[in-house]
Amino acid sequence: MKLLPSCGKNRVDARLSLFELVDLCRTCHHLAPFTNFNGKTLAAIARGLIDRLDLRADREAVVRSLVGHIVAGVAPDQEDQAFESFCNDFQ
């Protein structure tokens, strides 16, 4: 994946948990690897992952919001913990 060379090339070929994937998006978001950086790009990618999980609509909305905040780096500890709990329950 040449687009994100500094975000952990070794992790690209590995199977990642949902929590690890969102964390990778957060890390890459903070590195700002895009020339025309749009702060919402990686948050949108992470939220798109949630769309594929077949969750109830109300739960999906909450998890998408958590993921967007985590990737953007604005999630308080409570949201980080709530998402981690969701990931542990989801597996």
C-alpha positions as a LaTeX table, in Angstrom:
\begin{tabular}{lrrr}
\hline
Residue & $x$ (\AA) & $y$ (\AA) & $z$ (\AA) \\
\hline
Met1 & 0.00 & 0.00 & 0.00 \\
Lys2 & 2.13 & 2.86 & $-1.28$ \\
Leu3 & $-0.36$ & 5.55 & $-0.26$ \\
Leu4 & 0.39 & 5.11 & 3.44 \\
Pro5 & 4.10 & 4.19 & 3.59 \\
Ser6 & 4.78 & 5.67 & 7.01 \\
Cys7 & 1.72 & 4.20 & 8.71 \\
Gly8 & 3.20 & 0.79 & 9.33 \\
Lys9 & 3.92 & $-1.08$ & 6.11 \\
Asn10 & 4.31 & $-4.32$ & 8.07 \\
Arg11 & 0.73 & $-4.01$ & 9.29 \\
Val12 & $-0.78$ & $-3.69$ & 5.81 \\
Asp13 & $-0.53$ & $-7.39$ & 4.97 \\
Ala14 & $-1.56$ & $-8.57$ & 8.43 \\
Arg15 & $-5.09$ & $-9.39$ & 9.56 \\
Leu16 & $-6.15$ & $-6.65$ & 11.90 \\
Ser17 & $-8.91$ & $-6.58$ & 14.45 \\
Leu18 & $-11.50$ & $-3.82$ & 14.14 \\
Phe19 & $-9.84$ & $-2.01$ & 17.05 \\
Glu20 & $-6.41$ & $-2.25$ & 15.37 \\
Leu21 & $-7.83$ & $-1.06$ & 12.04 \\
Val22 & $-9.40$ & 2.02 & 13.61 \\
Asp23 & $-6.16$ & 2.69 & 15.49 \\
Leu24 & $-4.24$ & 2.45 & 12.19 \\
Cys25 & $-6.62$ & 4.99 & 10.64 \\
Arg26 & $-6.10$ & 7.27 & 13.66 \\
Thr27 & $-2.32$ & 6.97 & 13.36 \\
Cys28 & $-2.37$ & 7.69 & 9.65 \\
His29 & $-4.75$ & 10.60 & 10.14 \\
His30 & $-2.26$ & 12.22 & 12.49 \\
Leu31 & 0.60 & 11.68 & 10.03 \\
Ala32 & $-1.41$ & 13.51 & 7.33 \\
Pro33 & $-0.05$ & 11.46 & 4.41 \\
Phe34 & $-2.14$ & 13.14 & 1.73 \\
Thr35 & $-0.94$ & 16.08 & $-0.34$ \\
Asn36 & $-4.37$ & 17.68 & $-0.24$ \\
Phe37 & $-5.02$ & 16.64 & 3.32 \\
Asn38 & $-8.64$ & 16.56 & 4.35 \\
Gly39 & $-8.97$ & 15.76 & 8.04 \\
Lys40 & $-12.15$ & 13.80 & 7.42 \\
Thr41 & $-10.70$ & 11.34 & 4.89 \\
Leu42 & $-9.48$ & 8.60 & 7.23 \\
Ala43 & $-12.41$ & 9.07 & 9.61 \\
Ala44 & $-14.73$ & 8.47 & 6.64 \\
Ile45 & $-12.80$ & 5.31 & 5.73 \\
Ala46 & $-13.08$ & 4.00 & 9.29 \\
Arg47 & $-16.79$ & 4.84 & 9.46 \\
Gly48 & $-17.24$ & 2.98 & 6.17 \\
Leu49 & $-15.82$ & $-0.13$ & 7.83 \\
Ile50 & $-18.58$ & 0.05 & 10.42 \\
Asp51 & $-21.22$ & 0.15 & 7.67 \\
Arg52 & $-20.15$ & $-3.36$ & 6.66 \\
Leu53 & $-20.71$ & $-4.94$ & 10.10 \\
Asp54 & $-24.46$ & $-5.64$ & 9.85 \\
Leu55 & $-25.40$ & $-3.84$ & 13.06 \\
Arg56 & $-28.78$ & $-2.53$ & 14.12 \\
Ala57 & $-29.23$ & 1.01 & 12.82 \\
Asp58 & $-29.17$ & 2.61 & 16.27 \\
Arg59 & $-26.03$ & 0.76 & 17.34 \\
Glu60 & $-24.34$ & 1.42 & 14.00 \\
Ala61 & $-24.90$ & 5.17 & 14.41 \\
Val62 & $-23.28$ & 5.15 & 17.85 \\
Val63 & $-20.29$ & 3.07 & 16.75 \\
Arg64 & $-19.78$ & 5.18 & 13.61 \\
Ser65 & $-19.73$ & 8.30 & 15.78 \\
Leu66 & $-17.23$ & 6.73 & 18.19 \\
Val67 & $-14.97$ & 5.69 & 15.32 \\
Gly68 & $-15.08$ & 9.13 & 13.73 \\
His69 & $-14.10$ & 10.76 & 17.00 \\
Ile70 & $-11.31$ & 8.26 & 17.68 \\
Val71 & $-9.75$ & 8.64 & 14.24 \\
Ala72 & $-10.00$ & 12.43 & 14.40 \\
Gly73 & $-8.32$ & 12.36 & 17.81 \\
Val74 & $-11.13$ & 14.11 & 19.66 \\
Ala75 & $-12.55$ & 11.11 & 21.56 \\
Pro76 & $-12.39$ & 11.36 & 25.36 \\
Asp77 & $-11.29$ & 8.31 & 27.33 \\
Gln78 & $-14.92$ & 7.25 & 27.82 \\
Glu79 & $-15.43$ & 6.94 & 24.05 \\
Asp80 & $-12.16$ & 5.03 & 23.63 \\
Gln81 & $-13.25$ & 2.63 & 26.35 \\
Ala82 & $-16.75$ & 2.26 & 24.89 \\
Phe83 & $-15.31$ & 1.40 & 21.48 \\
Glu84 & $-12.83$ & $-1.06$ & 22.96 \\
Ser85 & $-15.69$ & $-2.71$ & 24.85 \\
Phe86 & $-17.73$ & $-2.88$ & 21.64 \\
Cys87 & $-14.81$ & $-4.51$ & 19.81 \\
Asn88 & $-14.33$ & $-7.09$ & 22.58 \\
Asp89 & $-18.05$ & $-7.92$ & 22.57 \\
Phe90 & $-18.22$ & $-7.99$ & 18.76 \\
Gln91 & $-15.56$ & $-10.66$ & 18.37 \\
\hline
\end{tabular}
